[in-house]
Amino acid sequence: LQASVLLHGRLYLTSYHLCFRSNIVGYITEKIYPLSEVVKVERSTTAKWIQNAVSVTFVNEQGEDEVVGYGSMGDREAMYEMLMDTWK
């Protein structure tokens, strides 16, 4: 998850949600995004040139677009295709 600080964790995809969970030395971060709030899914990069990330744009509770990046994926294409198939 790319936020103000990069977090190492796991990304979970269900029929209705995209979820992220990180547990680093007891500091737990959990995010759950309904797929119904997704407006865009794009292939993206980390470190400006490493092609191993996916960016997902959601509409947040304030009605504004929120972009969340997920990087360092072993198989970005597989994750991108699963996201697209599940989202649509």
PDB file with one MODEL, atoms N, CA, C and O in Angstrom:
MODEL        1
ATOM      1  N   LEU A   1       0.857  -1.175   0.000  1.00  0.00           N
ATOM      2  CA  LEU A   1       0.000   0.000   0.000  1.00  0.00           C
ATOM      3  C   LEU A   1       0.891   1.222   0.000  1.00  0.00           C
ATOM      4  O   LEU A   1       1.772   1.340   0.852  1.00  0.00           O
ATOM      5  N   GLN A   2       0.684   2.131  -0.933  1.00  0.00           N
ATOM      6  CA  GLN A   2       1.448   3.365  -0.985  1.00  0.00           C
ATOM      7  C   GLN A   2       0.608   4.474  -0.383  1.00  0.00           C
ATOM      8  O   GLN A   2      -0.388   4.901  -0.966  1.00  0.00           O
ATOM      9  N   ALA A   3       1.007   4.927   0.761  1.00  0.00           N
ATOM     10  CA  ALA A   3       0.345   6.051   1.426  1.00  0.00           C
ATOM     11  C   ALA A   3       1.456   7.030   1.750  1.00  0.00           C
ATOM     12  O   ALA A   3       2.423   7.126   0.994  1.00  0.00           O
ATOM     13  N   SER A   4       1.351   7.757   2.845  1.00  0.00           N
ATOM     14  CA  SER A   4       2.438   8.652   3.224  1.00  0.00           C
ATOM     15  C   SER A   4       3.675   7.843   3.595  1.00  0.00           C
ATOM     16  O   SER A   4       4.798   8.334   3.485  1.00  0.00           O
ATOM     17  N   VAL A   5       3.469   6.609   4.031  1.00  0.00           N
ATOM     18  CA  VAL A   5       4.550   5.675   4.340  1.00  0.00           C
ATOM     19  C   VAL A   5       4.228   4.372   3.620  1.00  0.00           C
ATOM     20  O   VAL A   5       3.078   3.932   3.626  1.00  0.00           O
ATOM     21  N   LEU A   6       5.230   3.746   2.997  1.00  0.00           N
ATOM     22  CA  LEU A   6       4.992   2.464   2.347  1.00  0.00           C
ATOM     23  C   LEU A   6       4.788   1.387   3.399  1.00  0.00           C
ATOM     24  O   LEU A   6       5.545   1.301   4.366  1.00  0.00           O
ATOM     25  N   LEU A   7       3.770   0.574   3.210  1.00  0.00           N
ATOM     26  CA  LEU A   7       3.459  -0.499   4.148  1.00  0.00           C
ATOM     27  C   LEU A   7       3.575  -1.840   3.449  1.00  0.00           C
ATOM     28  O   LEU A   7       3.112  -2.001   2.320  1.00  0.00           O
ATOM     29  N   HIS A   8       4.187  -2.792   4.115  1.00  0.00           N
ATOM     30  CA  HIS A   8       4.268  -4.155   3.610  1.00  0.00           C
ATOM     31  C   HIS A   8       3.080  -4.922   4.169  1.00  0.00           C
ATOM     32  O   HIS A   8       2.818  -4.883   5.371  1.00  0.00           O
ATOM     33  N   GLY A   9       2.365  -5.616   3.301  1.00  0.00           N
ATOM     34  CA  GLY A   9       1.215  -6.358   3.778  1.00  0.00           C
ATOM     35  C   GLY A   9       0.647  -7.248   2.699  1.00  0.00           C
ATOM     36  O   GLY A   9       1.302  -7.534   1.697  1.00  0.00           O
ATOM     37  N   ARG A  10      -0.576  -7.679   2.915  1.00  0.00           N
ATOM     38  CA  ARG A  10      -1.252  -8.571   1.975  1.00  0.00           C
ATOM     39  C   ARG A  10      -2.493  -7.891   1.408  1.00  0.00           C
ATOM     40  O   ARG A  10      -3.198  -7.147   2.089  1.00  0.00           O
ATOM     41  N   LEU A  11      -2.722  -8.177   0.145  1.00  0.00           N
ATOM     42  CA  LEU A  11      -3.873  -7.650  -0.566  1.00  0.00           C
ATOM     43  C   LEU A  11      -4.835  -8.805  -0.798  1.00  0.00           C
ATOM     44  O   LEU A  11      -4.437  -9.866  -1.280  1.00  0.00           O
ATOM     45  N   TYR A  12      -6.102  -8.598  -0.455  1.00  0.00           N
ATOM     46  CA  TYR A  12      -7.129  -9.621  -0.606  1.00  0.00           C
ATOM     47  C   TYR A  12      -8.226  -9.077  -1.516  1.00  0.00           C
ATOM     48  O   TYR A  12      -8.638  -7.924  -1.392  1.00  0.00           O
ATOM     49  N   LEU A  13      -8.688  -9.918  -2.421  1.00  0.00           N
ATOM     50  CA  LEU A  13      -9.757  -9.538  -3.336  1.00  0.00           C
ATOM     51  C   LEU A  13     -10.902 -10.519  -3.167  1.00  0.00           C
ATOM     52  O   LEU A  13     -10.719 -11.730  -3.286  1.00  0.00           O
ATOM     53  N   THR A  14     -12.100  -9.981  -2.886  1.00  0.00           N
ATOM     54  CA  THR A  14     -13.301 -10.806  -2.797  1.00  0.00           C
ATOM     55  C   THR A  14     -14.261 -10.355  -3.894  1.00  0.00           C
ATOM     56  O   THR A  14     -13.933  -9.470  -4.685  1.00  0.00           O
ATOM     57  N   SER A  15     -15.406 -10.941  -3.941  1.00  0.00           N
ATOM     58  CA  SER A  15     -16.401 -10.559  -4.953  1.00  0.00           C
ATOM     59  C   SER A  15     -16.868  -9.124  -4.801  1.00  0.00           C
ATOM     60  O   SER A  15     -17.303  -8.507  -5.774  1.00  0.00           O
ATOM     61  N   TYR A  16     -16.782  -8.578  -3.576  1.00  0.00           N
ATOM     62  CA  TYR A  16     -17.334  -7.255  -3.318  1.00  0.00           C
ATOM     63  C   TYR A  16     -16.356  -6.251  -2.722  1.00  0.00           C
ATOM     64  O   TYR A  16     -16.677  -5.065  -2.635  1.00  0.00           O
ATOM     65  N   HIS A  17     -15.169  -6.695  -2.308  1.00  0.00           N
ATOM     66  CA  HIS A  17     -14.237  -5.797  -1.624  1.00  0.00           C
ATOM     67  C   HIS A  17     -12.789  -6.027  -2.042  1.00  0.00           C
ATOM     68  O   HIS A  17     -12.405  -7.127  -2.438  1.00  0.00           O
ATOM     69  N   LEU A  18     -12.003  -4.971  -1.944  1.00  0.00           N
ATOM     70  CA  LEU A  18     -10.550  -5.036  -2.045  1.00  0.00           C
ATOM     71  C   LEU A  18     -10.038  -4.693  -0.651  1.00  0.00           C
ATOM     72  O   LEU A  18     -10.336  -3.622  -0.123  1.00  0.00           O
ATOM     73  N   CYS A  19      -9.273  -5.595  -0.061  1.00  0.00           N
ATOM     74  CA  CYS A  19      -8.844  -5.425   1.331  1.00  0.00           C
ATOM     75  C   CYS A  19      -7.323  -5.466   1.422  1.00  0.00           C
ATOM     76  O   CYS A  19      -6.662  -6.161   0.650  1.00  0.00           O
ATOM     77  N   PHE A  20      -6.783  -4.718   2.368  1.00  0.00           N
ATOM     78  CA  PHE A  20      -5.346  -4.696   2.630  1.00  0.00           C
ATOM     79  C   PHE A  20      -5.133  -4.843   4.126  1.00  0.00           C
ATOM     80  O   PHE A  20      -5.842  -4.233   4.927  1.00  0.00           O
ATOM     81  N   ARG A  21      -4.140  -5.666   4.502  1.00  0.00           N
ATOM     82  CA  ARG A  21      -3.808  -5.829   5.922  1.00  0.00           C
ATOM     83  C   ARG A  21      -2.301  -5.877   6.082  1.00  0.00           C
ATOM     84  O   ARG A  21      -1.603  -6.598   5.369  1.00  0.00           O
ATOM     85  N   SER A  22      -1.815  -5.092   7.032  1.00  0.00           N
ATOM     86  CA  SER A  22      -0.395  -5.030   7.357  1.00  0.00           C
ATOM     87  C   SER A  22      -0.228  -5.145   8.865  1.00  0.00           C
ATOM     88  O   SER A  22      -0.994  -4.558   9.629  1.00  0.00           O
ATOM     89  N   ASN A  23       0.777  -5.906   9.288  1.00  0.00           N
ATOM     90  CA  ASN A  23       1.102  -6.020  10.710  1.00  0.00           C
ATOM     91  C   ASN A  23       2.620  -5.943  10.827  1.00  0.00           C
ATOM     92  O   ASN A  23       3.319  -6.937  10.629  1.00  0.00           O
ATOM     93  N   ILE A  24       3.114  -4.768  11.146  1.00  0.00           N
ATOM     94  CA  ILE A  24       4.549  -4.547  11.280  1.00  0.00           C
ATOM     95  C   ILE A  24       4.840  -4.223  12.738  1.00  0.00           C
ATOM     96  O   ILE A  24       4.503  -3.145  13.229  1.00  0.00           O
ATOM     97  N   VAL A  25       5.468  -5.170  13.420  1.00  0.00           N
ATOM     98  CA  VAL A  25       5.839  -5.027  14.829  1.00  0.00           C
ATOM     99  C   VAL A  25       4.644  -4.545  15.668  1.00  0.00           C
ATOM    100  O   VAL A  25       4.780  -3.639  16.490  1.00  0.00           O
ATOM    101  N   GLY A  26       3.490  -5.156  15.451  1.00  0.00           N
ATOM    102  CA  GLY A  26       2.316  -4.813  16.239  1.00  0.00           C
ATOM    103  C   GLY A  26       1.517  -3.623  15.741  1.00  0.00           C
ATOM    104  O   GLY A  26       0.421  -3.369  16.241  1.00  0.00           O
ATOM    105  N   TYR A  27       2.038  -2.882  14.763  1.00  0.00           N
ATOM    106  CA  TYR A  27       1.301  -1.760  14.182  1.00  0.00           C
ATOM    107  C   TYR A  27       0.450  -2.317  13.047  1.00  0.00           C
ATOM    108  O   TYR A  27       0.967  -2.655  11.982  1.00  0.00           O
ATOM    109  N   ILE A  28      -0.848  -2.410  13.279  1.00  0.00           N
ATOM    110  CA  ILE A  28      -1.761  -3.044  12.329  1.00  0.00           C
ATOM    111  C   ILE A  28      -2.496  -1.989  11.515  1.00  0.00           C
ATOM    112  O   ILE A  28      -3.046  -1.030  12.057  1.00  0.00           O
ATOM    113  N   THR A  29      -2.493  -2.187  10.211  1.00  0.00           N
ATOM    114  CA  THR A  29      -3.248  -1.335   9.294  1.00  0.00           C
ATOM    115  C   THR A  29      -4.190  -2.227   8.503  1.00  0.00           C
ATOM    116  O   THR A  29      -3.761  -3.208   7.896  1.00  0.00           O
ATOM    117  N   GLU A  30      -5.460  -1.893   8.508  1.00  0.00           N
ATOM    118  CA  GLU A  30      -6.448  -2.632   7.733  1.00  0.00           C
ATOM    119  C   GLU A  30      -7.294  -1.644   6.941  1.00  0.00           C
ATOM    120  O   GLU A  30      -7.796  -0.661   7.486  1.00  0.00           O
ATOM    121  N   LYS A  31      -7.444  -1.913   5.665  1.00  0.00           N
ATOM    122  CA  LYS A  31      -8.272  -1.083   4.788  1.00  0.00           C
ATOM    123  C   LYS A  31      -9.215  -1.997   4.024  1.00  0.00           C
ATOM    124  O   LYS A  31      -8.806  -3.042   3.518  1.00  0.00           O
ATOM    125  N   ILE A  32     -10.472  -1.602   3.944  1.00  0.00           N
ATOM    126  CA  ILE A  32     -11.471  -2.343   3.184  1.00  0.00           C
ATOM    127  C   ILE A  32     -12.165  -1.363   2.252  1.00  0.00           C
ATOM    128  O   ILE A  32     -12.766  -0.384   2.694  1.00  0.00           O
ATOM    129  N   TYR A  33     -12.073  -1.638   0.960  1.00  0.00           N
ATOM    130  CA  TYR A  33     -12.678  -0.771  -0.047  1.00  0.00           C
ATOM    131  C   TYR A  33     -13.739  -1.557  -0.811  1.00  0.00           C
ATOM    132  O   TYR A  33     -13.419  -2.580  -1.416  1.00  0.00           O
ATOM    133  N   PRO A  34     -14.987  -1.108  -0.800  1.00  0.00           N
ATOM    134  CA  PRO A  34     -16.015  -1.760  -1.608  1.00  0.00           C
ATOM    135  C   PRO A  34     -15.705  -1.585  -3.100  1.00  0.00           C
ATOM    136  O   PRO A  34     -15.365  -0.487  -3.541  1.00  0.00           O
ATOM    137  N   LEU A  35     -15.821  -2.657  -3.865  1.00  0.00           N
ATOM    138  CA  LEU A  35     -15.578  -2.557  -5.302  1.00  0.00           C
ATOM    139  C   LEU A  35     -16.604  -1.655  -5.977  1.00  0.00           C
ATOM    140  O   LEU A  35     -16.346  -1.134  -7.062  1.00  0.00           O
ATOM    141  N   SER A  36     -17.758  -1.465  -5.355  1.00  0.00           N
ATOM    142  CA  SER A  36     -18.775  -0.573  -5.920  1.00  0.00           C
ATOM    143  C   SER A  36     -18.308   0.882  -5.930  1.00  0.00           C
ATOM    144  O   SER A  36     -18.874   1.706  -6.649  1.00  0.00           O
ATOM    145  N   GLU A  37     -17.277   1.209  -5.138  1.00  0.00           N
ATOM    146  CA  GLU A  37     -16.755   2.574  -5.086  1.00  0.00           C
ATOM    147  C   GLU A  37     -15.534   2.785  -5.984  1.00  0.00           C
ATOM    148  O   GLU A  37     -14.987   3.886  -6.039  1.00  0.00           O
ATOM    149  N   VAL A  38     -15.106   1.733  -6.688  1.00  0.00           N
ATOM    150  CA  VAL A  38     -13.966   1.838  -7.600  1.00  0.00           C
ATOM    151  C   VAL A  38     -14.406   2.562  -8.866  1.00  0.00           C
ATOM    152  O   VAL A  38     -15.447   2.244  -9.441  1.00  0.00           O
ATOM    153  N   VAL A  39     -13.608   3.538  -9.297  1.00  0.00           N
ATOM    154  CA  VAL A  39     -13.905   4.241 -10.544  1.00  0.00           C
ATOM    155  C   VAL A  39     -12.839   3.999 -11.610  1.00  0.00           C
ATOM    156  O   VAL A  39     -13.084   4.229 -12.794  1.00  0.00           O
ATOM    157  N   LYS A  40     -11.641   3.532 -11.192  1.00  0.00           N
ATOM    158  CA  LYS A  40     -10.578   3.293 -12.169  1.00  0.00           C
ATOM    159  C   LYS A  40      -9.553   2.324 -11.596  1.00  0.00           C
ATOM    160  O   LYS A  40      -9.231   2.370 -10.408  1.00  0.00           O
ATOM    161  N   VAL A  41      -9.040   1.438 -12.466  1.00  0.00           N
ATOM    162  CA  VAL A  41      -7.945   0.530 -12.117  1.00  0.00           C
ATOM    163  C   VAL A  41      -6.892   0.690 -13.199  1.00  0.00           C
ATOM    164  O   VAL A  41      -7.197   0.588 -14.387  1.00  0.00           O
ATOM    165  N   GLU A  42      -5.644   0.942 -12.790  1.00  0.00           N
ATOM    166  CA  GLU A  42      -4.569   1.171 -13.757  1.00  0.00           C
ATOM    167  C   GLU A  42      -3.307   0.413 -13.368  1.00  0.00           C
ATOM    168  O   GLU A  42      -3.025   0.217 -12.186  1.00  0.00           O
ATOM    169  N   ARG A  43      -2.560  -0.006 -14.369  1.00  0.00           N
ATOM    170  CA  ARG A  43      -1.215  -0.503 -14.118  1.00  0.00           C
ATOM    171  C   ARG A  43      -0.358   0.704 -13.768  1.00  0.00           C
ATOM    172  O   ARG A  43      -0.521   1.773 -14.357  1.00  0.00           O
ATOM    173  N   SER A  44       0.556   0.542 -12.812  1.00  0.00           N
ATOM    174  CA  SER A  44       1.432   1.656 -12.452  1.00  0.00           C
ATOM    175  C   SER A  44       2.821   1.132 -12.105  1.00  0.00           C
ATOM    176  O   SER A  44       3.104  -0.057 -12.250  1.00  0.00           O
ATOM    177  N   THR A  45       3.673   2.028 -11.649  1.00  0.00           N
ATOM    178  CA  THR A  45       5.062   1.676 -11.370  1.00  0.00           C
ATOM    179  C   THR A  45       5.446   2.071  -9.951  1.00  0.00           C
ATOM    180  O   THR A  45       4.777   2.880  -9.307  1.00  0.00           O
ATOM    181  N   THR A  46       6.533   1.483  -9.482  1.00  0.00           N
ATOM    182  CA  THR A  46       7.156   1.935  -8.244  1.00  0.00           C
ATOM    183  C   THR A  46       8.538   2.450  -8.618  1.00  0.00           C
ATOM    184  O   THR A  46       9.119   2.004  -9.607  1.00  0.00           O
ATOM    185  N   ALA A  47       9.058   3.363  -7.854  1.00  0.00           N
ATOM    186  CA  ALA A  47      10.377   3.964  -8.105  1.00  0.00           C
ATOM    187  C   ALA A  47      10.467   4.528  -9.521  1.00  0.00           C
ATOM    188  O   ALA A  47      11.536   4.513 -10.132  1.00  0.00           O
ATOM    189  N   LYS A  48       9.353   5.022 -10.039  1.00  0.00           N
ATOM    190  CA  LYS A  48       9.247   5.687 -11.342  1.00  0.00           C
ATOM    191  C   LYS A  48       9.404   4.774 -12.563  1.00  0.00           C
ATOM    192  O   LYS A  48       8.995   5.157 -13.659  1.00  0.00           O
ATOM    193  N   TRP A  49       9.989   3.570 -12.404  1.00  0.00           N
ATOM    194  CA  TRP A  49      10.213   2.751 -13.592  1.00  0.00           C
ATOM    195  C   TRP A  49       9.990   1.257 -13.403  1.00  0.00           C
ATOM    196  O   TRP A  49       9.964   0.523 -14.391  1.00  0.00           O
ATOM    197  N   ILE A  50       9.828   0.781 -12.179  1.00  0.00           N
ATOM    198  CA  ILE A  50       9.621  -0.651 -11.955  1.00  0.00           C
ATOM    199  C   ILE A  50       8.134  -0.961 -12.139  1.00  0.00           C
ATOM    200  O   ILE A  50       7.290  -0.475 -11.386  1.00  0.00           O
ATOM    201  N   GLN A  51       7.832  -1.768 -13.138  1.00  0.00           N
ATOM    202  CA  GLN A  51       6.442  -2.032 -13.510  1.00  0.00           C
ATOM    203  C   GLN A  51       5.864  -3.197 -12.703  1.00  0.00           C
ATOM    204  O   GLN A  51       5.678  -4.296 -13.225  1.00  0.00           O
ATOM    205  N   ASN A  52       5.584  -2.936 -11.423  1.00  0.00           N
ATOM    206  CA  ASN A  52       5.070  -4.003 -10.566  1.00  0.00           C
ATOM    207  C   ASN A  52       3.962  -3.514  -9.634  1.00  0.00           C
ATOM    208  O   ASN A  52       3.814  -4.023  -8.524  1.00  0.00           O
ATOM    209  N   ALA A  53       3.195  -2.540 -10.078  1.00  0.00           N
ATOM    210  CA  ALA A  53       2.180  -1.956  -9.196  1.00  0.00           C
ATOM    211  C   ALA A  53       0.844  -1.788  -9.919  1.00  0.00           C
ATOM    212  O   ALA A  53       0.764  -1.790 -11.147  1.00  0.00           O
ATOM    213  N   VAL A  54      -0.188  -1.644  -9.109  1.00  0.00           N
ATOM    214  CA  VAL A  54      -1.538  -1.357  -9.597  1.00  0.00           C
ATOM    215  C   VAL A  54      -2.072  -0.193  -8.775  1.00  0.00           C
ATOM    216  O   VAL A  54      -1.939  -0.180  -7.551  1.00  0.00           O
ATOM    217  N   SER A  55      -2.676   0.784  -9.444  1.00  0.00           N
ATOM    218  CA  SER A  55      -3.324   1.910  -8.764  1.00  0.00           C
ATOM    219  C   SER A  55      -4.832   1.767  -8.909  1.00  0.00           C
ATOM    220  O   SER A  55      -5.344   1.475  -9.990  1.00  0.00           O
ATOM    221  N   VAL A  56      -5.525   1.976  -7.811  1.00  0.00           N
ATOM    222  CA  VAL A  56      -6.984   1.870  -7.802  1.00  0.00           C
ATOM    223  C   VAL A  56      -7.547   3.200  -7.313  1.00  0.00           C
ATOM    224  O   VAL A  56      -7.138   3.706  -6.268  1.00  0.00           O
ATOM    225  N   THR A  57      -8.482   3.760  -8.069  1.00  0.00           N
ATOM    226  CA  THR A  57      -9.125   5.015  -7.689  1.00  0.00           C
ATOM    227  C   THR A  57     -10.523   4.711  -7.168  1.00  0.00           C
ATOM    228  O   THR A  57     -11.325   4.055  -7.834  1.00  0.00           O
ATOM    229  N   PHE A  58     -10.796   5.203  -5.962  1.00  0.00           N
ATOM    230  CA  PHE A  58     -12.085   5.021  -5.294  1.00  0.00           C
ATOM    231  C   PHE A  58     -12.737   6.379  -5.104  1.00  0.00           C
ATOM    232  O   PHE A  58     -12.061   7.408  -5.124  1.00  0.00           O
ATOM    233  N   VAL A  59     -14.045   6.383  -4.922  1.00  0.00           N
ATOM    234  CA  VAL A  59     -14.743   7.579  -4.469  1.00  0.00           C
ATOM    235  C   VAL A  59     -14.864   7.438  -2.958  1.00  0.00           C
ATOM    236  O   VAL A  59     -15.482   6.492  -2.470  1.00  0.00           O
ATOM    237  N   ASN A  60     -14.271   8.381  -2.207  1.00  0.00           N
ATOM    238  CA  ASN A  60     -14.305   8.283  -0.743  1.00  0.00           C
ATOM    239  C   ASN A  60     -15.620   8.823  -0.180  1.00  0.00           C
ATOM    240  O   ASN A  60     -16.504   9.231  -0.933  1.00  0.00           O
ATOM    241  N   GLU A  61     -15.740   8.824   1.139  1.00  0.00           N
ATOM    242  CA  GLU A  61     -16.985   9.241   1.798  1.00  0.00           C
ATOM    243  C   GLU A  61     -17.345  10.696   1.532  1.00  0.00           C
ATOM    244  O   GLU A  61     -18.515  11.066   1.621  1.00  0.00           O
ATOM    245  N   GLN A  62     -16.354  11.529   1.207  1.00  0.00           N
ATOM    246  CA  GLN A  62     -16.596  12.938   0.896  1.00  0.00           C
ATOM    247  C   GLN A  62     -16.933  13.141  -0.584  1.00  0.00           C
ATOM    248  O   GLN A  62     -17.133  14.271  -1.028  1.00  0.00           O
ATOM    249  N   GLY A  63     -16.995  12.044  -1.343  1.00  0.00           N
ATOM    250  CA  GLY A  63     -17.308  12.137  -2.761  1.00  0.00           C
ATOM    251  C   GLY A  63     -16.115  12.514  -3.620  1.00  0.00           C
ATOM    252  O   GLY A  63     -16.278  12.850  -4.793  1.00  0.00           O
ATOM    253  N   GLU A  64     -14.915  12.462  -3.050  1.00  0.00           N
ATOM    254  CA  GLU A  64     -13.695  12.816  -3.779  1.00  0.00           C
ATOM    255  C   GLU A  64     -12.965  11.554  -4.219  1.00  0.00           C
ATOM    256  O   GLU A  64     -13.071  10.507  -3.580  1.00  0.00           O
ATOM    257  N   ASP A  65     -12.221  11.666  -5.322  1.00  0.00           N
ATOM    258  CA  ASP A  65     -11.413  10.545  -5.778  1.00  0.00           C
ATOM    259  C   ASP A  65     -10.228  10.338  -4.850  1.00  0.00           C
ATOM    260  O   ASP A  65      -9.568  11.299  -4.454  1.00  0.00           O
ATOM    261  N   GLU A  66      -9.961   9.101  -4.506  1.00  0.00           N
ATOM    262  CA  GLU A  66      -8.824   8.723  -3.662  1.00  0.00           C
ATOM    263  C   GLU A  66      -8.061   7.632  -4.401  1.00  0.00           C
ATOM    264  O   GLU A  66      -8.621   6.576  -4.699  1.00  0.00           O
ATOM    265  N   VAL A  67      -6.793   7.877  -4.696  1.00  0.00           N
ATOM    266  CA  VAL A  67      -5.972   6.906  -5.411  1.00  0.00           C
ATOM    267  C   VAL A  67      -5.116   6.148  -4.405  1.00  0.00           C
ATOM    268  O   VAL A  67      -4.431   6.744  -3.574  1.00  0.00           O
ATOM    269  N   VAL A  68      -5.169   4.824  -4.497  1.00  0.00           N
ATOM    270  CA  VAL A  68      -4.380   3.972  -3.618  1.00  0.00           C
ATOM    271  C   VAL A  68      -3.512   3.089  -4.500  1.00  0.00           C
ATOM    272  O   VAL A  68      -4.006   2.443  -5.424  1.00  0.00           O
ATOM    273  N   GLY A  69      -2.214   3.065  -4.210  1.00  0.00           N
ATOM    274  CA  GLY A  69      -1.282   2.262  -4.995  1.00  0.00           C
ATOM    275  C   GLY A  69      -0.850   1.018  -4.245  1.00  0.00           C
ATOM    276  O   GLY A  69      -0.565   1.061  -3.048  1.00  0.00           O
ATOM    277  N   TYR A  70      -0.805  -0.084  -4.963  1.00  0.00           N
ATOM    278  CA  TYR A  70      -0.326  -1.351  -4.413  1.00  0.00           C
ATOM    279  C   TYR A  70       0.862  -1.776  -5.257  1.00  0.00           C
ATOM    280  O   TYR A  70       0.722  -1.988  -6.461  1.00  0.00           O
ATOM    281  N   GLY A  71       2.036  -1.903  -4.637  1.00  0.00           N
ATOM    282  CA  GLY A  71       3.250  -2.180  -5.395  1.00  0.00           C
ATOM    283  C   GLY A  71       3.954  -3.444  -4.967  1.00  0.00           C
ATOM    284  O   GLY A  71       3.512  -4.168  -4.075  1.00  0.00           O
ATOM    285  N   SER A  72       5.071  -3.685  -5.639  1.00  0.00           N
ATOM    286  CA  SER A  72       5.943  -4.840  -5.374  1.00  0.00           C
ATOM    287  C   SER A  72       5.205  -6.160  -5.518  1.00  0.00           C
ATOM    288  O   SER A  72       5.395  -7.080  -4.723  1.00  0.00           O
ATOM    289  N   MET A  73       4.368  -6.244  -6.532  1.00  0.00           N
ATOM    290  CA  MET A  73       3.630  -7.483  -6.787  1.00  0.00           C
ATOM    291  C   MET A  73       4.495  -8.419  -7.618  1.00  0.00           C
ATOM    292  O   MET A  73       5.193  -7.991  -8.536  1.00  0.00           O
ATOM    293  N   GLY A  74       4.438  -9.699  -7.282  1.00  0.00           N
ATOM    294  CA  GLY A  74       5.176 -10.687  -8.052  1.00  0.00           C
ATOM    295  C   GLY A  74       4.617 -10.838  -9.455  1.00  0.00           C
ATOM    296  O   GLY A  74       5.377 -11.045 -10.401  1.00  0.00           O
ATOM    297  N   ASP A  75       3.303 -10.740  -9.609  1.00  0.00           N
ATOM    298  CA  ASP A  75       2.662 -10.876 -10.917  1.00  0.00           C
ATOM    299  C   ASP A  75       1.593  -9.797 -11.064  1.00  0.00           C
ATOM    300  O   ASP A  75       0.406 -10.032 -10.835  1.00  0.00           O
ATOM    301  N   ARG A  76       2.047  -8.616 -11.451  1.00  0.00           N
ATOM    302  CA  ARG A  76       1.130  -7.482 -11.575  1.00  0.00           C
ATOM    303  C   ARG A  76       0.016  -7.771 -12.570  1.00  0.00           C
ATOM    304  O   ARG A  76      -1.137  -7.425 -12.316  1.00  0.00           O
ATOM    305  N   GLU A  77       0.336  -8.396 -13.696  1.00  0.00           N
ATOM    306  CA  GLU A  77      -0.676  -8.641 -14.722  1.00  0.00           C
ATOM    307  C   GLU A  77      -1.800  -9.531 -14.201  1.00  0.00           C
ATOM    308  O   GLU A  77      -2.972  -9.287 -14.490  1.00  0.00           O
ATOM    309  N   ALA A  78      -1.449 -10.554 -13.440  1.00  0.00           N
ATOM    310  CA  ALA A  78      -2.477 -11.444 -12.889  1.00  0.00           C
ATOM    311  C   ALA A  78      -3.384 -10.682 -11.927  1.00  0.00           C
ATOM    312  O   ALA A  78      -4.604 -10.848 -11.962  1.00  0.00           O
ATOM    313  N   MET A  79      -2.797  -9.850 -11.070  1.00  0.00           N
ATOM    314  CA  MET A  79      -3.606  -9.069 -10.124  1.00  0.00           C
ATOM    315  C   MET A  79      -4.477  -8.064 -10.866  1.00  0.00           C
ATOM    316  O   MET A  79      -5.650  -7.889 -10.534  1.00  0.00           O
ATOM    317  N   TYR A  80      -3.909  -7.409 -11.862  1.00  0.00           N
ATOM    318  CA  TYR A  80      -4.670  -6.440 -12.651  1.00  0.00           C
ATOM    319  C   TYR A  80      -5.872  -7.130 -13.316  1.00  0.00           C
ATOM    320  O   TYR A  80      -6.993  -6.624 -13.260  1.00  0.00           O
ATOM    321  N   GLU A  81      -5.631  -8.274 -13.936  1.00  0.00           N
ATOM    322  CA  GLU A  81      -6.715  -8.994 -14.615  1.00  0.00           C
ATOM    323  C   GLU A  81      -7.782  -9.463 -13.621  1.00  0.00           C
ATOM    324  O   GLU A  81      -8.975  -9.369 -13.908  1.00  0.00           O
ATOM    325  N   MET A  82      -7.361  -9.964 -12.457  1.00  0.00           N
ATOM    326  CA  MET A  82      -8.341 -10.385 -11.441  1.00  0.00           C
ATOM    327  C   MET A  82      -9.170  -9.204 -10.958  1.00  0.00           C
ATOM    328  O   MET A  82     -10.386  -9.316 -10.798  1.00  0.00           O
ATOM    329  N   LEU A  83      -8.511  -8.072 -10.727  1.00  0.00           N
ATOM    330  CA  LEU A  83      -9.239  -6.868 -10.302  1.00  0.00           C
ATOM    331  C   LEU A  83     -10.247  -6.440 -11.359  1.00  0.00           C
ATOM    332  O   LEU A  83     -11.403  -6.152 -11.048  1.00  0.00           O
ATOM    333  N   MET A  84      -9.802  -6.400 -12.606  1.00  0.00           N
ATOM    334  CA  MET A  84     -10.696  -5.973 -13.684  1.00  0.00           C
ATOM    335  C   MET A  84     -11.878  -6.930 -13.842  1.00  0.00           C
ATOM    336  O   MET A  84     -13.018  -6.492 -13.990  1.00  0.00           O
ATOM    337  N   ASP A  85     -11.605  -8.235 -13.810  1.00  0.00           N
ATOM    338  CA  ASP A  85     -12.679  -9.221 -13.958  1.00  0.00           C
ATOM    339  C   ASP A  85     -13.683  -9.145 -12.812  1.00  0.00           C
ATOM    340  O   ASP A  85     -14.889  -9.251 -13.036  1.00  0.00           O
ATOM    341  N   THR A  86     -13.196  -8.962 -11.593  1.00  0.00           N
ATOM    342  CA  THR A  86     -14.076  -8.910 -10.423  1.00  0.00           C
ATOM    343  C   THR A  86     -14.836  -7.596 -10.357  1.00  0.00           C
ATOM    344  O   THR A  86     -16.015  -7.573 -10.006  1.00  0.00           O
ATOM    345  N   TRP A  87     -14.163  -6.503 -10.694  1.00  0.00           N
ATOM    346  CA  TRP A  87     -14.769  -5.173 -10.635  1.00  0.00           C
ATOM    347  C   TRP A  87     -15.883  -5.032 -11.658  1.00  0.00           C
ATOM    348  O   TRP A  87     -16.947  -4.509 -11.326  1.00  0.00           O
ATOM    349  N   LYS A  88     -15.680  -5.471 -12.866  1.00  0.00           N
ATOM    350  CA  LYS A  88     -16.671  -5.303 -13.942  1.00  0.00           C
ATOM    351  C   LYS A  88     -17.745  -6.300 -13.803  1.00  0.00           C
ATOM    352  O   LYS A  88     -18.673  -6.324 -14.611  1.00  0.00           O
TER     353      LYS A  88
ENDMDL
END
